[in-house]
Amino acid sequence: MSSKLITPESPLLVPPLLAAEIGLEEAVILQQIHYYCQISKHIKADGRRW
């Protein structure tokens, strides 16, 4: 077994202070938006960044 996780999925990381301030579901959504904004800087199609 190469992974110590229960499932092979990547865990969601949510800052506890943010979750306490705005709520868990909202913090998860905000974290996902932030994640996709960060990875989209490296996606290019037809010479454009997406």
PDB file of C-alpha atoms in Angstrom:
ATOM      1  CA  MET A   1       0.000   0.000   0.000  1.00  0.00           C
ATOM      2  CA  SER A   2       1.603   3.272  -1.121  1.00  0.00           C
ATOM      3  CA  SER A   3      -0.936   5.725   0.320  1.00  0.00           C
ATOM      4  CA  LYS A   4      -1.752   6.347   3.959  1.00  0.00           C
ATOM      5  CA  LEU A   5      -5.142   7.822   3.045  1.00  0.00           C
ATOM      6  CA  ILE A   6      -8.365   5.873   3.525  1.00  0.00           C
ATOM      7  CA  THR A   7      -9.325   6.502  -0.107  1.00  0.00           C
ATOM      8  CA  PRO A   8      -7.135   7.277  -3.126  1.00  0.00           C
ATOM      9  CA  GLU A   9      -8.719  10.728  -3.470  1.00  0.00           C
ATOM     10  CA  SER A  10      -6.865  13.934  -2.701  1.00  0.00           C
ATOM     11  CA  PRO A  11      -8.032  15.532   0.547  1.00  0.00           C
ATOM     12  CA  LEU A  12      -9.563  19.003   0.612  1.00  0.00           C
ATOM     13  CA  LEU A  13      -7.566  21.415   2.707  1.00  0.00           C
ATOM     14  CA  VAL A  14      -9.603  24.116   4.397  1.00  0.00           C
ATOM     15  CA  PRO A  15      -8.080  26.671   6.755  1.00  0.00           C
ATOM     16  CA  PRO A  16      -9.835  26.224  10.139  1.00  0.00           C
ATOM     17  CA  LEU A  17      -9.970  29.962  10.860  1.00  0.00           C
ATOM     18  CA  LEU A  18     -11.644  30.631   7.516  1.00  0.00           C
ATOM     19  CA  ALA A  19     -14.170  27.849   8.141  1.00  0.00           C
ATOM     20  CA  ALA A  20     -14.938  29.279  11.579  1.00  0.00           C
ATOM     21  CA  GLU A  21     -15.371  32.767  10.142  1.00  0.00           C
ATOM     22  CA  ILE A  22     -17.526  32.064   7.073  1.00  0.00           C
ATOM     23  CA  GLY A  23     -18.725  28.475   7.550  1.00  0.00           C
ATOM     24  CA  LEU A  24     -17.347  25.126   6.428  1.00  0.00           C
ATOM     25  CA  GLU A  25     -19.237  24.797   3.137  1.00  0.00           C
ATOM     26  CA  GLU A  26     -18.382  28.348   2.127  1.00  0.00           C
ATOM     27  CA  ALA A  27     -14.715  27.833   3.013  1.00  0.00           C
ATOM     28  CA  VAL A  28     -14.593  24.644   0.918  1.00  0.00           C
ATOM     29  CA  ILE A  29     -16.069  26.462  -2.086  1.00  0.00           C
ATOM     30  CA  LEU A  30     -13.703  29.408  -1.662  1.00  0.00           C
ATOM     31  CA  GLN A  31     -10.730  27.051  -1.354  1.00  0.00           C
ATOM     32  CA  GLN A  32     -11.752  25.222  -4.550  1.00  0.00           C
ATOM     33  CA  ILE A  33     -12.104  28.523  -6.443  1.00  0.00           C
ATOM     34  CA  HIS A  34      -8.652  29.538  -5.229  1.00  0.00           C
ATOM     35  CA  TYR A  35      -7.206  26.159  -6.271  1.00  0.00           C
ATOM     36  CA  TYR A  36      -8.652  26.313  -9.779  1.00  0.00           C
ATOM     37  CA  CYS A  37      -7.478  29.906 -10.226  1.00  0.00           C
ATOM     38  CA  GLN A  38      -3.959  28.819  -9.297  1.00  0.00           C
ATOM     39  CA  ILE A  39      -3.806  25.830 -11.653  1.00  0.00           C
ATOM     40  CA  SER A  40      -5.479  27.682 -14.525  1.00  0.00           C
ATOM     41  CA  LYS A  41      -2.439  29.964 -14.774  1.00  0.00           C
ATOM     42  CA  HIS A  42      -0.589  27.052 -16.359  1.00  0.00           C
ATOM     43  CA  ILE A  43      -3.267  25.827 -18.776  1.00  0.00           C
ATOM     44  CA  LYS A  44      -2.801  26.968 -22.356  1.00  0.00           C
ATOM     45  CA  ALA A  45      -4.855  26.224 -25.451  1.00  0.00           C
ATOM     46  CA  ASP A  46      -4.413  27.872 -28.817  1.00  0.00           C
ATOM     47  CA  GLY A  47      -1.689  30.047 -27.316  1.00  0.00           C
ATOM     48  CA  ARG A  48      -3.996  31.464 -24.643  1.00  0.00           C
ATOM     49  CA  ARG A  49      -4.108  30.982 -20.892  1.00  0.00           C
ATOM     50  CA  TRP A  50      -7.391  29.651 -19.542  1.00  0.00           C
TER      51      TRP A  50
END
